[in-house]
Amino acid sequence: MKHWMVLVFLAALGMASAQTVVRLQGFGGNDTAIMSSLVREIVNPALEREGIRAEYQGIEGDYRAALLNAISAGTAADLFYVDIFWSEPLFASGRVEPLNRYFTPQELAVFNRNLLNAFTLRGNVYGLPKDFNTLAVQFNRDLFDEAKVPYPNQTDTWDTFKDKLRRVQAALKDVVGLCVVADHARFGAFAHATGWRPFNAQGRTVLDANFRRAFEWYTSLVRDGAGRLAQDLGEGWTGGCFGAEKAAVAIEGAWIGAFLRDKAPNLRYGTTFIPLDPVTRQRGNFIFTVSWSMNAASRNKEAAAKVLRQLTSVEAQNWILSRGLALPSRSALANSPVLQRPGRENELNRVVFQGSTSVGGAVLPFKFGALDGGNWMRPINEALQAVITGRKTVDQAIADAQAELNRIER
């Protein structure tokens, strides 16, 4: 009997020692609890028979700096998050493994094409999108009702949208139409709708007539009584103004849902699409997304690919979606029953999801080639601020921004 028990113990020990551990790294905070639960409930049970176990480590503080340091030191995990904002220089460095040899074209085709393209460089796929966001218009139904102004809707152009904002602001003296931010991360969606692109065929930024048209419209909102700067209302983003009912409208992604659920649970809001450029009749938008990418120096690449397949599976993405945590990157899940449920947050998620499709119009990834995105946006943000506050004319602000971008791109 003892001999039999020893054999069982040794067999179990052998199985444990043969297990391959795939390390995952991503954001800290809430992501640590969420991803640890996902790994425990979905990923590891699916891979148990193959002797593979995933472990998640959340990194607090400056994630990008910590990841780059870990990669340089040879201590980075097998799989890690890569934010689209700074993805391209990392992909070009050779430190991230191309995924084309681990996933067939058919397996890759299940992901939203705009999202997958965001993590593709020179024909190689360097990450699978774990989830995403786009921008949408959130509006306070009660404030629009009180002002007797029709709600924003998907047929609005910039002109009709602005008129509604102006009418609300005129009717409700203590409420503004839109809380305006001097930030390309919001303004840029309108510029995309005109046909302007951040980089031309030569990789240079040209602030052309299309850019100017969007710039003039956006910077006129405060001057024409349709909004006020967020900073003048003691806020740093459009969602803060909206949640405090200082503004009737916000322009944010699905992340505003959790904020409102916590800070303004009784706020009766709706969501619609970014308004249309009255000239092109197109919308513009951004894709904000994070990938799961593979460490090129990983010693467990085949096992890591299997974990990655489970992390982005239908089961995993439904698990995330059903908890209201993020939007799925698989195209087929646009028809998920979760997204079709009634309710303000589900409407928010539906509109944000559809913003990544052809309905969203000119949808560009929130990335800036090999340049530092913050550095590239700075001249445009400064130009927006200067015109909105009356310190510069449109002509002077755009000329100064162009000169600074020329210097950055030399």
Short mmCIF file of C-alpha atoms in Angstrom, two decimals:
data_model
loop_
_atom_site.label_atom_id
_atom_site.label_comp_id
_atom_site.label_asym_id
_atom_site.label_seq_id
_atom_site.Cartn_x
_atom_site.Cartn_y
_atom_site.Cartn_z
CA MET A 1 0.00 0.00 0.00
CA LYS A 2 2.77 2.41 0.93
CA HIS A 3 4.61 1.51 -2.26
CA TRP A 4 1.49 2.32 -4.32
CA MET A 5 1.04 5.68 -2.55
CA VAL A 6 4.68 6.58 -3.21
CA LEU A 7 4.20 5.86 -6.93
CA VAL A 8 1.07 8.05 -7.05
CA PHE A 9 2.91 10.84 -5.24
CA LEU A 10 5.88 10.63 -7.62
CA ALA A 11 3.59 10.64 -10.65
CA ALA A 12 1.79 13.72 -9.38
CA LEU A 13 5.11 15.37 -8.64
CA GLY A 14 6.29 14.59 -12.16
CA MET A 15 3.17 16.10 -13.67
CA ALA A 16 3.60 19.26 -11.59
CA SER A 17 7.25 19.59 -12.49
CA ALA A 18 6.43 19.15 -16.20
CA GLN A 19 3.93 22.00 -16.11
CA THR A 20 4.86 25.02 -18.23
CA VAL A 21 4.18 28.39 -16.58
CA VAL A 22 3.42 31.27 -18.96
CA ARG A 23 3.92 34.63 -17.32
CA LEU A 24 1.62 37.55 -18.18
CA GLN A 25 2.23 41.23 -17.47
CA GLY A 26 -0.21 44.11 -17.72
CA PHE A 27 -1.64 47.05 -15.87
CA GLY A 28 -2.03 47.01 -12.12
CA GLY A 29 -5.01 48.37 -10.21
CA ASN A 30 -8.31 46.73 -11.12
CA ASP A 31 -6.69 44.80 -13.97
CA THR A 32 -4.83 42.61 -11.48
CA ALA A 33 -8.00 41.25 -9.92
CA ILE A 34 -9.86 41.05 -13.23
CA MET A 35 -7.13 39.26 -15.16
CA SER A 36 -6.29 36.92 -12.29
CA SER A 37 -9.94 35.86 -12.19
CA LEU A 38 -10.09 35.42 -15.97
CA VAL A 39 -6.96 33.29 -15.91
CA ARG A 40 -8.26 31.19 -13.04
CA GLU A 41 -11.77 30.68 -14.40
CA ILE A 42 -11.29 30.52 -18.19
CA VAL A 43 -7.67 30.26 -19.35
CA ASN A 44 -6.09 27.72 -17.02
CA PRO A 45 -8.97 25.19 -17.03
CA ALA A 46 -8.82 25.14 -20.86
CA LEU A 47 -5.07 24.38 -20.83
CA GLU A 48 -4.82 22.13 -17.80
CA ARG A 49 -4.60 18.89 -19.82
CA GLU A 50 -1.74 20.35 -21.85
CA GLY A 51 0.26 21.07 -18.73
CA ILE A 52 0.19 24.84 -19.21
CA ARG A 53 -0.59 27.36 -16.49
CA ALA A 54 -0.76 31.15 -16.89
CA GLU A 55 0.08 33.61 -14.12
CA TYR A 56 -0.77 37.33 -14.25
CA GLN A 57 1.37 40.10 -12.75
CA GLY A 58 -0.06 43.62 -12.59
CA ILE A 59 2.46 46.46 -12.79
CA GLU A 60 1.62 49.55 -10.75
CA GLY A 61 2.73 53.05 -11.73
CA ASP A 62 4.33 53.81 -15.09
CA TYR A 63 3.59 50.60 -16.99
CA ARG A 64 5.39 51.57 -20.19
CA ALA A 65 8.64 52.42 -18.40
CA ALA A 66 8.46 49.26 -16.28
CA LEU A 67 7.85 47.07 -19.33
CA LEU A 68 10.67 48.60 -21.38
CA ASN A 69 13.05 48.21 -18.44
CA ALA A 70 12.00 44.57 -18.00
CA ILE A 71 12.49 43.85 -21.71
CA SER A 72 15.98 45.41 -21.61
CA ALA A 73 16.86 43.45 -18.47
CA GLY A 74 15.57 40.17 -19.89
CA THR A 75 12.94 39.81 -17.16
CA ALA A 76 9.78 40.65 -19.11
CA ALA A 77 6.91 38.16 -19.13
CA ASP A 78 6.10 35.79 -21.99
CA LEU A 79 3.02 37.84 -22.89
CA PHE A 80 2.41 41.48 -22.06
CA TYR A 81 0.12 44.41 -22.78
CA VAL A 82 1.18 46.90 -25.46
CA ASP A 83 -0.77 50.16 -25.69
CA ILE A 84 -1.42 51.32 -29.26
CA PHE A 85 -0.20 54.81 -28.32
CA TRP A 86 3.43 53.66 -28.09
CA SER A 87 3.29 50.35 -29.94
CA GLU A 88 5.07 51.02 -33.22
CA PRO A 89 8.58 51.87 -31.93
CA LEU A 90 8.45 48.75 -29.74
CA PHE A 91 7.33 46.54 -32.62
CA ALA A 92 10.06 47.96 -34.85
CA SER A 93 12.72 47.21 -32.20
CA GLY A 94 12.63 43.44 -32.72
CA ARG A 95 11.73 42.84 -29.06
CA VAL A 96 8.20 41.62 -29.88
CA GLU A 97 7.54 38.31 -31.62
CA PRO A 98 5.50 38.39 -34.88
CA LEU A 99 2.41 36.23 -34.41
CA ASN A 100 1.82 35.19 -38.02
CA ARG A 101 3.55 31.81 -37.58
CA TYR A 102 1.38 30.94 -34.54
CA PHE A 103 -2.03 31.96 -35.91
CA THR A 104 -3.55 31.15 -39.29
CA PRO A 105 -5.08 33.90 -41.46
CA GLN A 106 -8.47 32.41 -40.62
CA GLU A 107 -7.80 32.73 -36.88
CA LEU A 108 -6.69 36.35 -37.28
CA ALA A 109 -9.69 37.22 -39.47
CA VAL A 110 -12.11 36.85 -36.54
CA PHE A 111 -10.83 40.10 -35.02
CA ASN A 112 -12.14 43.53 -35.92
CA ARG A 113 -10.05 44.52 -38.95
CA ASN A 114 -9.37 48.08 -37.74
CA LEU A 115 -8.11 46.70 -34.43
CA LEU A 116 -5.88 44.06 -35.99
CA ASN A 117 -4.45 46.60 -38.44
CA ALA A 118 -3.54 48.81 -35.50
CA PHE A 119 -1.07 46.13 -34.34
CA THR A 120 0.27 45.25 -37.80
CA LEU A 121 3.59 46.62 -39.02
CA ARG A 122 5.08 45.87 -42.44
CA GLY A 123 2.78 42.88 -42.88
CA ASN A 124 3.53 41.30 -39.50
CA VAL A 125 0.94 41.04 -36.73
CA TYR A 126 2.60 41.90 -33.42
CA GLY A 127 -0.37 41.72 -31.09
CA LEU A 128 -3.92 40.48 -30.72
CA PRO A 129 -6.31 43.20 -29.52
CA LYS A 130 -7.63 42.31 -26.10
CA ASP A 131 -10.34 45.00 -26.11
CA PHE A 132 -10.85 48.54 -27.37
CA ASN A 133 -12.67 51.86 -27.25
CA THR A 134 -13.76 54.56 -29.66
CA LEU A 135 -15.34 57.95 -29.01
CA ALA A 136 -19.07 58.66 -28.82
CA VAL A 137 -21.39 61.48 -27.75
CA GLN A 138 -23.07 61.10 -24.36
CA PHE A 139 -25.97 63.46 -23.60
CA ASN A 140 -27.99 64.23 -20.46
CA ARG A 141 -31.62 63.54 -21.33
CA ASP A 142 -33.01 65.58 -18.44
CA LEU A 143 -31.02 68.70 -19.34
CA PHE A 144 -32.07 68.52 -22.99
CA ASP A 145 -35.68 67.99 -21.92
CA GLU A 146 -35.52 70.96 -19.56
CA ALA A 147 -34.06 73.15 -22.32
CA LYS A 148 -36.69 71.83 -24.79
CA VAL A 149 -33.95 70.93 -27.29
CA PRO A 150 -33.96 67.68 -29.35
CA TYR A 151 -31.41 65.09 -28.30
CA PRO A 152 -28.23 64.69 -30.36
CA ASN A 153 -28.63 61.86 -32.86
CA GLN A 154 -26.69 60.02 -35.55
CA THR A 155 -27.95 62.28 -38.34
CA ASP A 156 -26.44 65.40 -36.74
CA THR A 157 -23.79 67.31 -38.63
CA TRP A 158 -21.26 69.53 -36.91
CA ASP A 159 -23.63 72.45 -37.55
CA THR A 160 -26.80 70.90 -36.11
CA PHE A 161 -24.85 69.44 -33.20
CA LYS A 162 -23.35 72.83 -32.39
CA ASP A 163 -26.76 74.49 -32.64
CA LYS A 164 -28.21 72.05 -30.10
CA LEU A 165 -25.32 72.69 -27.72
CA ARG A 166 -25.74 76.44 -28.08
CA ARG A 167 -29.50 76.27 -27.44
CA VAL A 168 -29.06 74.18 -24.29
CA GLN A 169 -26.39 76.54 -22.97
CA ALA A 170 -28.61 79.57 -23.67
CA ALA A 171 -31.64 78.01 -21.98
CA LEU A 172 -29.86 76.70 -18.87
CA LYS A 173 -27.68 79.45 -17.46
CA ASP A 174 -25.75 77.19 -15.07
CA VAL A 175 -25.04 74.45 -17.64
CA VAL A 176 -22.79 74.52 -20.72
CA GLY A 177 -23.39 72.58 -23.90
CA LEU A 178 -20.06 70.80 -24.16
CA CYS A 179 -17.08 70.72 -21.84
CA VAL A 180 -14.31 71.44 -24.37
CA VAL A 181 -10.76 70.10 -24.04
CA ALA A 182 -7.80 71.39 -26.05
CA ASP A 183 -6.71 67.87 -26.88
CA HIS A 184 -6.03 66.11 -30.17
CA ALA A 185 -7.42 62.94 -28.55
CA ARG A 186 -10.88 64.52 -28.96
CA PHE A 187 -10.43 67.14 -31.70
CA GLY A 188 -8.63 64.67 -34.00
CA ALA A 189 -11.79 62.64 -34.57
CA PHE A 190 -13.37 65.67 -36.27
CA ALA A 191 -10.24 66.31 -38.34
CA HIS A 192 -10.30 62.70 -39.60
CA ALA A 193 -13.84 63.22 -40.90
CA THR A 194 -12.62 65.89 -43.34
CA GLY A 195 -10.22 63.52 -45.07
CA TRP A 196 -7.16 64.92 -43.27
CA ARG A 197 -4.65 62.34 -42.07
CA PRO A 198 -1.92 62.85 -39.45
CA PHE A 199 0.78 61.71 -41.89
CA ASN A 200 0.94 61.99 -45.67
CA ALA A 201 2.53 59.46 -48.05
CA GLN A 202 5.98 60.84 -47.19
CA GLY A 203 5.37 60.41 -43.46
CA ARG A 204 5.07 64.15 -42.81
CA THR A 205 2.31 66.08 -41.03
CA VAL A 206 0.68 68.78 -43.14
CA LEU A 207 -1.95 70.97 -41.48
CA ASP A 208 -3.89 71.52 -44.69
CA ALA A 209 -7.23 73.12 -45.59
CA ASN A 210 -9.16 70.09 -44.33
CA PHE A 211 -7.39 70.25 -40.98
CA ARG A 212 -8.09 73.98 -40.81
CA ARG A 213 -11.82 73.49 -41.39
CA ALA A 214 -12.10 71.09 -38.45
CA PHE A 215 -9.83 73.29 -36.34
CA GLU A 216 -11.96 76.40 -36.98
CA TRP A 217 -15.17 74.57 -36.07
CA TYR A 218 -13.81 72.98 -32.89
CA THR A 219 -12.20 76.17 -31.60
CA SER A 220 -15.41 78.15 -32.28
CA LEU A 221 -17.49 76.15 -29.78
CA VAL A 222 -16.55 78.27 -26.77
CA ARG A 223 -16.66 81.58 -28.68
CA ASP A 224 -20.12 80.82 -30.09
CA GLY A 225 -21.69 79.85 -26.76
CA ALA A 226 -21.82 76.09 -27.32
CA GLY A 227 -19.31 75.12 -24.62
CA ARG A 228 -16.63 76.14 -22.16
CA LEU A 229 -13.13 74.89 -21.49
CA ALA A 230 -13.04 72.04 -19.00
CA GLN A 231 -10.35 73.78 -16.95
CA ASP A 232 -12.63 76.81 -16.51
CA LEU A 233 -15.19 74.51 -14.93
CA GLY A 234 -12.65 72.94 -12.58
CA GLU A 235 -12.48 69.69 -14.54
CA GLY A 236 -9.81 67.89 -16.53
CA TRP A 237 -11.96 65.89 -18.95
CA THR A 238 -15.38 66.03 -20.59
CA GLY A 239 -16.65 63.15 -18.44
CA GLY A 240 -15.97 65.03 -15.22
CA CYS A 241 -18.11 67.97 -16.36
CA PHE A 242 -20.83 65.60 -17.56
CA GLY A 243 -20.98 63.55 -14.37
CA ALA A 244 -21.27 66.71 -12.28
CA GLU A 245 -24.01 68.01 -14.63
CA LYS A 246 -21.96 71.07 -15.49
CA ALA A 247 -22.25 70.11 -19.16
CA ALA A 248 -25.10 68.58 -21.14
CA VAL A 249 -22.79 66.58 -23.41
CA ALA A 250 -19.54 64.63 -23.15
CA ILE A 251 -17.36 63.07 -25.85
CA GLU A 252 -15.80 59.96 -24.35
CA GLY A 253 -15.42 56.21 -24.80
CA ALA A 254 -17.08 53.36 -22.94
CA TRP A 255 -14.81 54.05 -19.97
CA ILE A 256 -17.25 56.79 -18.95
CA GLY A 257 -19.85 54.12 -18.13
CA ALA A 258 -18.09 52.83 -15.02
CA PHE A 259 -17.34 56.42 -13.93
CA LEU A 260 -21.00 57.43 -14.19
CA ARG A 261 -22.14 54.22 -12.53
CA ASP A 262 -20.04 55.19 -9.53
CA LYS A 263 -20.23 59.01 -9.48
CA ALA A 264 -23.65 59.73 -10.99
CA PRO A 265 -25.75 56.54 -10.76
CA ASN A 266 -29.04 58.37 -11.28
CA LEU A 267 -27.96 60.42 -14.29
CA ARG A 268 -30.30 59.66 -17.19
CA TYR A 269 -28.09 59.70 -20.26
CA GLY A 270 -28.10 58.49 -23.84
CA THR A 271 -25.34 57.85 -26.36
CA THR A 272 -25.04 58.53 -30.07
CA PHE A 273 -22.34 58.76 -32.73
CA ILE A 274 -19.84 61.54 -33.38
CA PRO A 275 -21.57 64.10 -35.68
CA LEU A 276 -20.97 64.16 -39.43
CA ASP A 277 -18.74 66.61 -41.27
CA PRO A 278 -21.31 68.66 -43.24
CA VAL A 279 -19.00 68.71 -46.29
CA THR A 280 -17.85 65.07 -46.57
CA ARG A 281 -20.91 63.61 -44.76
CA GLN A 282 -18.44 61.36 -42.94
CA ARG A 283 -17.63 60.83 -39.29
CA GLY A 284 -14.17 60.45 -37.84
CA ASN A 285 -12.98 58.53 -34.82
CA PHE A 286 -10.06 56.99 -32.98
CA ILE A 287 -9.34 53.39 -32.03
CA PHE A 288 -7.97 53.19 -28.49
CA THR A 289 -6.75 49.66 -27.87
CA VAL A 290 -4.26 47.44 -26.07
CA SER A 291 -2.79 44.21 -27.40
CA TRP A 292 -1.57 41.00 -25.93
CA SER A 293 1.90 40.68 -27.46
CA MET A 294 4.59 38.02 -27.19
CA ASN A 295 8.09 38.57 -25.87
CA ALA A 296 10.57 37.74 -28.65
CA ALA A 297 12.93 36.45 -25.95
CA SER A 298 10.35 34.08 -24.41
CA ARG A 299 11.48 30.50 -23.91
CA ASN A 300 7.87 29.30 -23.97
CA LYS A 301 6.59 30.67 -27.26
CA GLU A 302 4.43 27.70 -28.27
CA ALA A 303 2.82 27.56 -24.83
CA ALA A 304 2.45 31.35 -24.81
CA ALA A 305 0.62 31.19 -28.16
CA LYS A 306 -1.84 28.69 -26.65
CA VAL A 307 -2.41 30.99 -23.67
CA LEU A 308 -2.87 33.95 -26.03
CA ARG A 309 -5.46 31.97 -27.98
CA GLN A 310 -7.43 31.43 -24.76
CA LEU A 311 -7.03 35.02 -23.54
CA THR A 312 -8.72 36.27 -26.72
CA SER A 313 -11.20 33.40 -27.13
CA VAL A 314 -14.95 33.82 -27.43
CA GLU A 315 -15.31 32.46 -23.90
CA ALA A 316 -12.82 34.93 -22.44
CA GLN A 317 -14.27 37.93 -24.25
CA ASN A 318 -17.82 37.01 -23.27
CA TRP A 319 -16.60 36.67 -19.68
CA ILE A 320 -15.20 40.21 -19.83
CA LEU A 321 -18.22 41.64 -21.65
CA SER A 322 -20.79 40.09 -19.34
CA ARG A 323 -19.15 41.86 -16.40
CA GLY A 324 -19.23 45.23 -18.15
CA LEU A 325 -15.45 45.49 -18.09
CA ALA A 326 -14.46 46.10 -21.72
CA LEU A 327 -15.59 45.75 -25.33
CA PRO A 328 -14.68 42.56 -27.23
CA SER A 329 -12.26 42.68 -30.15
CA ARG A 330 -13.91 39.81 -32.05
CA SER A 331 -16.21 41.07 -34.81
CA ALA A 332 -18.88 38.41 -34.25
CA LEU A 333 -19.44 39.58 -30.69
CA ALA A 334 -21.05 42.75 -32.01
CA ASN A 335 -24.18 40.60 -31.94
CA SER A 336 -23.61 39.36 -28.40
CA PRO A 337 -26.85 39.22 -26.38
CA VAL A 338 -25.08 41.28 -23.72
CA LEU A 339 -24.74 44.24 -26.11
CA GLN A 340 -28.37 43.96 -27.20
CA ARG A 341 -29.80 44.33 -23.70
CA PRO A 342 -31.72 47.52 -22.88
CA GLY A 343 -30.19 50.11 -20.60
CA ARG A 344 -28.04 53.22 -20.85
CA GLU A 345 -24.69 51.49 -20.36
CA ASN A 346 -25.48 48.82 -22.92
CA GLU A 347 -26.46 51.53 -25.40
CA LEU A 348 -23.14 53.24 -24.66
CA ASN A 349 -21.25 50.02 -25.35
CA ARG A 350 -23.18 49.33 -28.57
CA VAL A 351 -22.49 52.77 -30.02
CA VAL A 352 -18.81 52.67 -29.02
CA PHE A 353 -18.46 49.19 -30.55
CA GLN A 354 -20.13 50.29 -33.81
CA GLY A 355 -17.84 53.32 -33.87
CA SER A 356 -15.02 50.95 -34.84
CA THR A 357 -16.86 49.75 -37.96
CA SER A 358 -17.80 51.47 -41.21
CA VAL A 359 -20.51 53.33 -39.28
CA GLY A 360 -17.70 55.18 -37.52
CA GLY A 361 -16.38 56.54 -40.83
CA ALA A 362 -12.68 57.42 -40.90
CA VAL A 363 -11.49 55.43 -37.89
CA LEU A 364 -7.75 55.74 -37.23
CA PRO A 365 -5.65 54.05 -34.54
CA PHE A 366 -4.48 56.36 -31.78
CA LYS A 367 -0.81 56.03 -32.70
CA PHE A 368 1.78 58.23 -34.34
CA GLY A 369 4.26 56.04 -36.18
CA ALA A 370 7.77 56.04 -34.79
CA LEU A 371 7.23 59.37 -33.02
CA ASP A 372 6.39 59.91 -29.38
CA GLY A 373 2.64 60.54 -29.45
CA GLY A 374 2.65 63.07 -26.64
CA ASN A 375 5.40 65.07 -28.31
CA TRP A 376 3.61 64.98 -31.68
CA MET A 377 0.26 66.12 -30.22
CA ARG A 378 1.72 68.96 -28.16
CA PRO A 379 1.87 71.60 -30.97
CA ILE A 380 -1.73 70.87 -31.97
CA ASN A 381 -2.95 70.95 -28.37
CA GLU A 382 -1.15 74.24 -27.78
CA ALA A 383 -2.68 75.69 -30.95
CA LEU A 384 -6.18 74.65 -29.84
CA GLN A 385 -5.66 76.20 -26.41
CA ALA A 386 -4.25 79.44 -27.85
CA VAL A 387 -7.21 80.01 -30.17
CA ILE A 388 -9.91 78.98 -27.70
CA THR A 389 -8.50 81.37 -25.09
CA GLY A 390 -8.11 84.18 -27.64
CA ARG A 391 -4.32 84.42 -27.46
CA LYS A 392 -3.79 83.64 -31.17
CA THR A 393 -5.67 83.78 -34.43
CA VAL A 394 -6.40 80.56 -36.29
CA ASP A 395 -3.82 81.47 -38.93
CA GLN A 396 -1.07 82.17 -36.42
CA ALA A 397 -1.81 79.11 -34.26
CA ILE A 398 -1.78 76.70 -37.21
CA ALA A 399 1.38 78.27 -38.64
CA ASP A 400 3.16 77.93 -35.29
CA ALA A 401 1.98 74.32 -34.90
CA GLN A 402 3.16 73.46 -38.41
CA ALA A 403 6.60 74.94 -37.74
CA GLU A 404 6.97 72.94 -34.53
CA LEU A 405 5.79 69.71 -36.21
CA ASN A 406 8.32 70.29 -39.00
CA ARG A 407 11.02 70.53 -36.35
CA ILE A 408 9.84 67.37 -34.56
CA GLU A 409 9.69 65.37 -37.80
CA ARG A 410 13.10 66.42 -39.13
#
